[in-house]
PDB file of C-alpha atoms in Angstrom:
ATOM      1  CA  MET A   1     -95.268-104.550 -40.176  1.00 40.00           C
ATOM      2  CA  LYS A   2     -94.049-107.005 -42.676  1.00 39.00           C
ATOM      3  CA  LYS A   3     -96.592-109.315 -41.797  1.00 38.00           C
ATOM      4  CA  MET A   4     -99.171-106.660 -41.810  1.00 33.00           C
ATOM      5  CA  ILE A   5     -98.421-105.628 -45.530  1.00 37.00           C
ATOM      6  CA  TYR A   6     -97.983-109.460 -46.278  1.00 36.00           C
ATOM      7  CA  LEU A   7    -101.904-109.487 -45.116  1.00 34.00           C
ATOM      8  CA  VAL A   8    -102.799-106.037 -47.592  1.00 35.00           C
ATOM      9  CA  ILE A   9    -101.146-107.868 -50.359  1.00 39.00           C
ATOM     10  CA  ILE A  10    -103.324-111.254 -50.151  1.00 40.00           C
ATOM     11  CA  GLY A  11    -106.109-109.231 -49.531  1.00 43.00           C
ATOM     12  CA  PHE A  12    -106.023-107.297 -52.355  1.00 41.00           C
ATOM     13  CA  ILE A  13    -105.061-110.337 -54.314  1.00 43.00           C
ATOM     14  CA  LEU A  14    -108.353-111.496 -53.223  1.00 42.00           C
ATOM     15  CA  ILE A  15    -110.469-107.883 -54.097  1.00 41.00           C
ATOM     16  CA  VAL A  16    -108.323-107.931 -57.328  1.00 44.00           C
ATOM     17  CA  ALA A  17    -109.261-111.748 -57.930  1.00 42.00           C
ATOM     18  CA  GLY A  18    -112.466-111.317 -57.989  1.00 42.00           C
ATOM     19  CA  ASN A  19    -112.460-108.176 -60.267  1.00 46.00           C
ATOM     20  CA  SER A  20    -109.815-109.558 -62.985  1.00 44.00           C
ATOM     21  CA  LYS A  21    -110.256-110.043 -66.502  1.00 45.00           C
ATOM     22  CA  THR A  22    -108.406-112.996 -68.390  1.00 41.00           C
ATOM     23  CA  GLU A  23    -107.641-114.852 -71.538  1.00 38.00           C
ATOM     24  CA  ALA A  24    -108.960-118.179 -71.400  1.00 34.00           C
ATOM     25  CA  ASN A  25    -105.211-119.156 -72.533  1.00 38.00           C
ATOM     26  CA  ASN A  26    -102.898-116.720 -70.801  1.00 42.00           C
ATOM     27  CA  SER A  27    -100.210-117.445 -69.115  1.00 41.00           C
ATOM     28  CA  THR A  28     -97.492-116.360 -66.702  1.00 60.00           C
ATOM     29  CA  ASP A  29     -95.816-113.337 -67.913  1.00 83.00           C
ATOM     30  CA  PHE A  30     -92.972-114.205 -66.627  1.00 88.00           C
ATOM     31  CA  THR A  31     -90.444-114.055 -69.301  1.00 87.00           C
ATOM     32  CA  LYS A  32     -91.816-110.680 -70.917  1.00 91.00           C
ATOM     33  CA  LEU A  33     -90.931-109.148 -67.143  1.00 93.00           C
ATOM     34  CA  VAL A  34     -87.601-110.621 -67.375  1.00 90.00           C
ATOM     35  CA  GLU A  35     -86.978-109.447 -71.370  1.00 89.00           C
ATOM     36  CA  VAL A  36     -87.523-105.813 -69.858  1.00 93.00           C
ATOM     37  CA  LEU A  37     -85.640-105.948 -66.351  1.00 92.00           C
ATOM     38  CA  GLN A  38     -82.324-107.220 -68.294  1.00 89.00           C
ATOM     39  CA  SER A  39     -82.297-104.823 -71.370  1.00 90.00           C
ATOM     40  CA  GLU A  40     -82.462-102.785 -68.364  1.00 90.00           C
ATOM     41  CA  ASP A  41     -79.968-104.056 -66.207  1.00 88.00           C
ATOM     42  CA  VAL A  42     -81.386-105.643 -63.148  1.00 90.00           C
ATOM     43  CA  SER A  43     -80.339-108.492 -61.310  1.00 90.00           C
ATOM     44  CA  ILE A  44     -82.771-110.316 -60.347  1.00 90.00           C
ATOM     45  CA  GLN A  45     -82.765-111.414 -56.952  1.00 91.00           C
ATOM     46  CA  GLU A  46     -86.487-112.805 -56.361  1.00 91.00           C
ATOM     47  CA  TRP A  47     -89.755-113.792 -58.317  1.00 92.00           C
ATOM     48  CA  SER A  48     -92.873-115.049 -57.608  1.00 92.00           C
ATOM     49  CA  ILE A  49     -95.447-116.921 -59.926  1.00 91.00           C
ATOM     50  CA  LEU A  50     -98.857-116.521 -57.950  1.00 93.00           C
ATOM     51  CA  ALA A  51    -101.980-118.548 -59.740  1.00 93.00           C
ATOM     52  CA  ARG A  52    -106.158-118.150 -57.653  1.00 92.00           C
ATOM     53  CA  GLY A  53    -108.994-119.328 -58.176  1.00 91.00           C
ATOM     54  CA  GLN A  54    -112.387-120.107 -57.221  1.00 84.00           C
ATOM     55  CA  ALA A  55    -113.119-124.495 -55.946  1.00 79.00           C
ATOM     56  CA  ASP A  56    -117.328-123.868 -55.961  1.00 71.00           C
ATOM     57  CA  ILE A  57    -117.198-127.762 -55.922  1.00 69.00           C
ATOM     58  CA  LEU A  58    -115.604-128.193 -52.702  1.00 72.00           C
ATOM     59  CA  ARG A  59    -118.116-127.175 -50.053  1.00 70.00           C
ATOM     60  CA  THR A  60    -117.390-130.286 -47.928  1.00 75.00           C
ATOM     61  CA  LYS A  61    -114.565-131.484 -46.003  1.00 78.00           C
ATOM     62  CA  GLU A  62    -115.380-134.810 -47.688  1.00 83.00           C
ATOM     63  CA  SER A  63    -114.869-133.044 -51.240  1.00 83.00           C
ATOM     64  CA  LEU A  64    -111.845-130.986 -50.059  1.00 82.00           C
ATOM     65  CA  VAL A  65    -110.607-134.908 -48.826  1.00 86.00           C
ATOM     66  CA  ASN A  66    -110.970-136.272 -52.272  1.00 88.00           C
ATOM     67  CA  TYR A  67    -109.857-133.374 -53.911  1.00 87.00           C
ATOM     68  CA  VAL A  68    -106.359-133.392 -51.916  1.00 90.00           C
ATOM     69  CA  SER A  69    -105.706-137.027 -52.813  1.00 91.00           C
ATOM     70  CA  SER A  70    -106.351-136.962 -56.720  1.00 90.00           C
ATOM     71  CA  LEU A  71    -103.572-133.950 -55.986  1.00 90.00           C
ATOM     72  CA  ARG A  72    -100.914-136.251 -54.490  1.00 90.00           C
ATOM     73  CA  GLU A  73    -101.452-138.437 -57.634  1.00 87.00           C
ATOM     74  CA  LYS A  74    -100.496-135.178 -59.817  1.00 88.00           C
ATOM     75  CA  LEU A  75     -98.141-133.755 -57.196  1.00 88.00           C
ATOM     76  CA  PRO A  76     -96.298-136.423 -55.267  1.00 89.00           C
ATOM     77  CA  ASN A  77     -93.741-133.555 -54.312  1.00 88.00           C
ATOM     78  CA  LEU A  78     -95.744-131.570 -51.990  1.00 92.00           C
ATOM     79  CA  VAL A  79     -96.294-132.751 -48.807  1.00 93.00           C
ATOM     80  CA  TRP A  80     -99.995-132.191 -47.499  1.00 94.00           C
ATOM     81  CA  GLU A  81    -101.502-131.102 -44.098  1.00 93.00           C
ATOM     82  CA  ILE A  82    -105.498-130.533 -43.676  1.00 90.00           C
ATOM     83  CA  THR A  83    -106.682-128.529 -40.422  1.00 90.00           C
ATOM     84  CA  GLU A  84    -109.970-127.306 -39.574  1.00 86.00           C
ATOM     85  CA  ASP A  85    -110.893-124.930 -37.692  1.00 82.00           C
ATOM     86  CA  LYS A  86    -114.712-122.462 -36.862  1.00 80.00           C
ATOM     87  CA  ASN A  87    -114.140-121.061 -40.105  1.00 78.00           C
ATOM     88  CA  GLY A  88    -113.709-124.006 -42.384  1.00 81.00           C
ATOM     89  CA  TRP A  89    -111.063-126.197 -43.673  1.00 84.00           C
ATOM     90  CA  LYS A  90    -107.697-125.858 -45.065  1.00 89.00           C
ATOM     91  CA  ALA A  91    -105.200-127.812 -47.022  1.00 92.00           C
ATOM     92  CA  VAL A  92    -101.598-127.338 -47.660  1.00 95.00           C
ATOM     93  CA  GLY A  93     -98.987-128.825 -49.540  1.00 95.00           C
ATOM     94  CA  ILE A  94     -95.965-127.634 -49.390  1.00 95.00           C
ATOM     95  CA  SER A  95     -92.188-128.191 -51.438  1.00 88.00           C
ATOM     96  CA  GLN A  96     -89.081-127.063 -49.976  1.00 70.00           C
ATOM     97  CA  GLN A  97     -86.550-127.268 -52.429  1.00 74.00           C
ATOM     98  CA  LYS A  98     -82.757-126.071 -52.362  1.00 71.00           C
ATOM     99  CA  SER A  99     -83.669-122.743 -54.263  1.00 74.00           C
ATOM    100  CA  ILE A 100     -87.004-123.033 -55.349  1.00 83.00           C
ATOM    101  CA  HIS A 101     -90.657-123.204 -52.741  1.00 88.00           C
ATOM    102  CA  GLU A 102     -93.872-124.702 -53.558  1.00 91.00           C
ATOM    103  CA  LYS A 103     -97.074-124.131 -52.173  1.00 95.00           C
ATOM    104  CA  LEU A 104    -100.381-125.366 -52.936  1.00 95.00           C
ATOM    105  CA  GLU A 105    -103.311-124.016 -50.102  1.00 95.00           C
ATOM    106  CA  ILE A 106    -107.101-124.502 -50.498  1.00 91.00           C
ATOM    107  CA  MET A 107    -109.247-122.730 -48.419  1.00 87.00           C
ATOM    108  CA  THR A 108    -113.282-123.374 -47.371  1.00 82.00           C
ATOM    109  CA  THR A 109    -114.963-121.027 -45.530  1.00 78.00           C
ATOM    110  CA  PRO A 110    -118.178-119.340 -44.770  1.00 69.00           C
ATOM    111  CA  LYS A 111    -119.752-116.804 -46.868  1.00 66.00           C
ATOM    112  CA  ASN A 112    -123.511-115.469 -47.006  1.00 62.00           C
ATOM    113  CA  SER A 113    -124.190-118.539 -45.555  1.00 61.00           C
ATOM    114  CA  GLN A 114    -122.958-120.403 -47.967  1.00 67.00           C
ATOM    115  CA  GLU A 115    -119.379-122.514 -48.070  1.00 70.00           C
ATOM    116  CA  LYS A 116    -117.287-120.387 -50.487  1.00 79.00           C
ATOM    117  CA  SER A 117    -113.380-122.505 -51.628  1.00 84.00           C
ATOM    118  CA  TYR A 118    -110.784-120.792 -52.905  1.00 89.00           C
ATOM    119  CA  ILE A 119    -107.252-122.021 -54.176  1.00 93.00           C
ATOM    120  CA  LEU A 120    -103.684-120.060 -53.935  1.00 94.00           C
ATOM    121  CA  TYR A 121    -100.626-121.966 -55.823  1.00 95.00           C
ATOM    122  CA  GLU A 122     -97.567-120.074 -55.580  1.00 94.00           C
ATOM    123  CA  VAL A 123     -93.660-120.998 -56.889  1.00 91.00           C
ATOM    124  CA  LYS A 124     -91.114-118.811 -55.950  1.00 89.00           C
ATOM    125  CA  GLY A 125     -87.431-118.858 -55.637  1.00 86.00           C
ATOM    126  CA  ASN A 126     -83.872-117.347 -56.046  1.00 80.00           C
ATOM    127  CA  ALA A 127     -82.927-120.455 -58.516  1.00 60.00           C
ATOM    128  CA  SER A 128     -81.015-118.739 -61.635  1.00 64.00           C
ATOM    129  CA  LEU A 129     -83.502-117.710 -64.436  1.00 67.00           C
ATOM    130  CA  ALA A 130     -82.579-120.859 -66.887  1.00 68.00           C
ATOM    131  CA  GLN A 131     -84.014-122.861 -63.843  1.00 65.00           C
ATOM    132  CA  ALA A 132     -86.920-120.235 -63.049  1.00 67.00           C
ATOM    133  CA  GLN A 133     -87.753-120.191 -67.088  1.00 66.00           C
ATOM    134  CA  HIS A 134     -87.309-124.123 -67.003  1.00 67.00           C
ATOM    135  CA  LEU A 135     -89.689-124.587 -64.618  1.00 70.00           C
ATOM    136  CA  GLU A 136     -92.665-121.874 -66.298  1.00 69.00           C
ATOM    137  CA  LYS A 137     -92.774-123.977 -68.708  1.00 70.00           C
ATOM    138  CA  ASP A 138     -94.145-126.907 -66.899  1.00 78.00           C
ATOM    139  CA  LEU A 139     -96.838-124.800 -65.051  1.00 82.00           C
ATOM    140  CA  LYS A 140     -99.297-124.428 -67.402  1.00 81.00           C
ATOM    141  CA  SER A 141    -100.201-128.262 -67.188  1.00 84.00           C
ATOM    142  CA  ARG A 142     -99.528-128.054 -63.158  1.00 87.00           C
ATOM    143  CA  ILE A 143    -102.355-125.163 -63.425  1.00 87.00           C
ATOM    144  CA  LYS A 144    -104.683-127.317 -65.453  1.00 86.00           C
ATOM    145  CA  ASP A 145    -103.877-130.358 -62.738  1.00 87.00           C
ATOM    146  CA  ILE A 146    -104.976-127.851 -59.813  1.00 90.00           C
ATOM    147  CA  PHE A 147    -107.852-125.226 -61.391  1.00 89.00           C
ATOM    148  CA  ARG A 148    -111.129-126.452 -62.343  1.00 80.00           C
ATOM    149  CA  GLN A 149    -111.156-123.113 -63.817  1.00 81.00           C
ATOM    150  CA  ASN A 150    -109.109-120.684 -65.290  1.00 85.00           C
ATOM    151  CA  PRO A 151    -107.294-118.494 -62.305  1.00 90.00           C
ATOM    152  CA  THR A 152    -106.102-115.380 -62.234  1.00 89.00           C
ATOM    153  CA  ILE A 153    -101.882-115.726 -62.313  1.00 91.00           C
ATOM    154  CA  PHE A 154     -99.780-112.763 -60.710  1.00 93.00           C
ATOM    155  CA  THR A 155     -96.313-112.487 -61.446  1.00 93.00           C
ATOM    156  CA  CYS A 156     -93.783-110.606 -59.714  1.00 94.00           C
ATOM    157  CA  ILE A 157     -89.532-110.169 -59.913  1.00 95.00           C
ATOM    158  CA  LYS A 158     -87.525-108.510 -57.111  1.00 95.00           C
ATOM    159  CA  GLY A 159     -83.798-107.210 -58.515  1.00 93.00           C
ATOM    160  CA  GLU A 160     -81.343-104.624 -57.689  1.00 91.00           C
ATOM    161  CA  ILE A 161     -79.743-102.313 -59.880  1.00 86.00           C
ATOM    162  CA  ASN A 162     -76.066-101.073 -59.004  1.00 73.00           C
ATOM    163  CA  ASP A 163     -74.998 -97.254 -59.081  1.00 57.00           C
ATOM    164  CA  THR A 164     -78.602 -95.969 -59.450  1.00 50.00           C
ATOM    165  CA  LEU A 165     -78.156 -91.927 -57.881  1.00 52.00           C
ATOM    166  CA  ALA A 166     -81.618 -91.352 -55.916  1.00 46.00           C
ATOM    167  CA  LYS A 167     -82.149 -88.277 -58.224  1.00 54.00           C
ATOM    168  CA  VAL A 168     -82.678 -90.366 -61.484  1.00 79.00           C
ATOM    169  CA  LEU A 169     -85.159 -92.778 -60.095  1.00 87.00           C
ATOM    170  CA  SER A 170     -88.264 -91.392 -61.635  1.00 89.00           C
ATOM    171  CA  SER A 171     -86.174 -91.308 -65.049  1.00 90.00           C
ATOM    172  CA  LYS A 172     -84.972 -95.067 -64.385  1.00 90.00           C
ATOM    173  CA  VAL A 173     -89.368 -96.245 -63.769  1.00 94.00           C
ATOM    174  CA  ASP A 174     -89.965 -94.278 -67.358  1.00 94.00           C
ATOM    175  CA  SER A 175     -87.672 -96.092 -68.971  1.00 93.00           C
ATOM    176  CA  ILE A 176     -89.079 -99.349 -67.965  1.00 95.00           C
ATOM    177  CA  LEU A 177     -92.570 -98.470 -68.216  1.00 97.00           C
ATOM    178  CA  GLY A 178     -91.452 -97.548 -71.902  1.00 96.00           C
ATOM    179  CA  GLU A 179     -90.126-100.689 -72.532  1.00 96.00           C
ATOM    180  CA  PHE A 180     -93.009-101.896 -71.513  1.00 97.00           C
ATOM    181  CA  GLN A 181     -94.992 -99.692 -73.502  1.00 96.00           C
ATOM    182  CA  ALA A 182     -97.082 -98.170 -70.557  1.00 96.00           C
ATOM    183  CA  LYS A 183     -99.185 -96.309 -70.074  1.00 95.00           C
ATOM    184  CA  GLU A 184     -98.725 -93.980 -66.272  1.00 95.00           C
ATOM    185  CA  VAL A 185    -102.318 -94.096 -64.183  1.00 94.00           C
ATOM    186  CA  GLU A 186    -101.020 -93.213 -60.930  1.00 94.00           C
ATOM    187  CA  SER A 187     -97.703 -92.799 -59.611  1.00 95.00           C
ATOM    188  CA  LEU A 188     -96.130 -91.815 -56.163  1.00 95.00           C
ATOM    189  CA  ARG A 189     -93.196 -89.965 -56.538  1.00 93.00           C
ATOM    190  CA  GLU A 190     -90.210 -89.429 -53.992  1.00 91.00           C
ATOM    191  CA  GLU A 191     -86.464 -88.177 -53.436  1.00 83.00           C
ATOM    192  CA  ASN A 192     -85.902 -92.129 -52.550  1.00 87.00           C
ATOM    193  CA  PHE A 193     -89.184 -93.987 -53.613  1.00 93.00           C
ATOM    194  CA  VAL A 194     -90.734 -94.104 -56.746  1.00 95.00           C
ATOM    195  CA  SER A 195     -94.562 -96.185 -56.962  1.00 96.00           C
ATOM    196  CA  VAL A 196     -96.224 -96.734 -60.543  1.00 97.00           C
ATOM    197  CA  SER A 197     -98.848 -98.097 -61.383  1.00 96.00           C
ATOM    198  CA  ALA A 198     -99.852 -98.292 -65.482  1.00 96.00           C
ATOM    199  CA  HIS A 199    -101.724 -99.993 -68.156  1.00 95.00           C
ATOM    200  CA  SER A 200     -99.302-101.839 -70.463  1.00 96.00           C
ATOM    201  CA  PRO A 201    -100.949-104.059 -73.735  1.00 94.00           C
ATOM    202  CA  LEU A 202     -98.276-106.801 -73.563  1.00 94.00           C
ATOM    203  CA  PHE A 203    -100.686-108.131 -69.935  1.00 93.00           C
ATOM    204  CA  THR A 204    -103.973-109.641 -70.783  1.00 86.00           C
ATOM    205  CA  GLN A 205    -104.754-109.175 -67.058  1.00 85.00           C
ATOM    206  CA  PHE A 206    -105.657-105.901 -65.441  1.00 82.00           C
ATOM    207  CA  ILE A 207    -107.960-104.293 -62.960  1.00 73.00           C
ATOM    208  CA  THR A 208    -111.023-104.584 -64.166  1.00 63.00           C
ATOM    209  CA  LYS A 209    -112.092-100.362 -63.402  1.00 71.00           C
ATOM    210  CA  GLU A 210    -108.474 -98.184 -64.614  1.00 76.00           C
ATOM    211  CA  GLN A 211    -107.564-101.476 -66.524  1.00 86.00           C
ATOM    212  CA  LEU A 212    -104.509-101.597 -63.832  1.00 93.00           C
ATOM    213  CA  ASN A 213    -101.886-104.095 -64.891  1.00 95.00           C
ATOM    214  CA  LEU A 214     -98.454-103.141 -64.108  1.00 97.00           C
ATOM    215  CA  GLN A 215     -97.138-102.136 -61.495  1.00 96.00           C
ATOM    216  CA  ILE A 216     -93.407-100.589 -60.270  1.00 97.00           C
ATOM    217  CA  ALA A 217     -91.430 -99.776 -57.453  1.00 96.00           C
ATOM    218  CA  MET A 218     -87.991 -98.578 -56.825  1.00 94.00           C
ATOM    219  CA  ARG A 219     -86.453 -97.278 -53.252  1.00 92.00           C
ATOM    220  CA  THR A 220     -82.577 -96.207 -52.958  1.00 87.00           C
ATOM    221  CA  GLN A 221     -80.663 -95.947 -50.087  1.00 78.00           C
ATOM    222  CA  GLY A 222     -78.693 -92.685 -51.291  1.00 67.00           C
ATOM    223  CA  LEU A 223     -75.732 -92.062 -52.994  1.00 66.00           C
ATOM    224  CA  GLY A 224     -73.681 -95.348 -52.716  1.00 65.00           C
ATOM    225  CA  GLY A 225     -76.726 -97.148 -51.628  1.00 71.00           C
ATOM    226  CA  ARG A 226     -78.586-100.092 -53.029  1.00 81.00           C
ATOM    227  CA  THR A 227     -81.282 -99.339 -55.170  1.00 89.00           C
ATOM    228  CA  THR A 228     -84.132-102.126 -55.736  1.00 93.00           C
ATOM    229  CA  ILE A 229     -86.863-102.984 -58.067  1.00 94.00           C
ATOM    230  CA  VAL A 230     -90.160-105.084 -57.678  1.00 96.00           C
ATOM    231  CA  VAL A 231     -92.518-105.534 -61.146  1.00 97.00           C
ATOM    232  CA  GLY A 232     -95.652-106.989 -61.137  1.00 96.00           C
ATOM    233  CA  THR A 233     -97.968-108.069 -63.211  1.00 95.00           C
ATOM    234  CA  PRO A 234    -101.093-107.160 -62.769  1.00 94.00           C
ATOM    235  CA  ILE A 235     -99.733-106.142 -59.306  1.00 92.00           C
ATOM    236  CA  ILE A 236     -96.951-106.343 -57.026  1.00 93.00           C
ATOM    237  CA  THR A 237     -97.441-109.479 -54.341  1.00 88.00           C
ATOM    238  CA  PHE A 238     -93.408-108.820 -53.048  1.00 81.00           C
ATOM    239  CA  GLU A 239     -93.562-105.958 -49.691  1.00 78.00           C
ATOM    240  CA  TYR A 240     -92.090-103.059 -51.023  1.00 70.00           C
TER     241      TYR A 240
END
């Protein structure tokens, strides 16, 4: 089930990236998410920053290999593997540090009788926020090295809230929406689970049709149990 949820999320990312708008100088919204969650007494456990874009110039294996060679110089911490199958070529670079995982994936697949290439770059971890925020400062230059065009950036944070009862889940989500100056567009509210999609003026990327750019999900195990929260812009990329 977890693998299925993950595949659905990745598929949704591919769709959203094709229908989202972003400003030319847009960076991650990690700091904005952290500030609001900390103000709401959320203990942050995991975080992820994912950038996704197209690379239409990488239409042959040779161009892909040459591109990876240039990235080896710019990102020497990544260990690369290039594979080929009936669906196309794939190059994956991975750096597994003690608390931060970095992955760069370049995929070339046939689409409408033409080769299409996509780049996915993700940094995630459970390191201290100070370390994560320091990494964010370098992220803009890394993205500039990797992408030829401005990518869509997904930022997601998962945390826990202590001593939150099931009956106050909705009010807690509403409080967080208020901190983001967000307007709810659609939601699912149950006794032990709340999921809300909204639009916030604090974020520049959004799903075009309804301008959704913020998702919040909270789940509790009931009285005395753990309450988890996941917040993402423009969508959640963690399973919840």
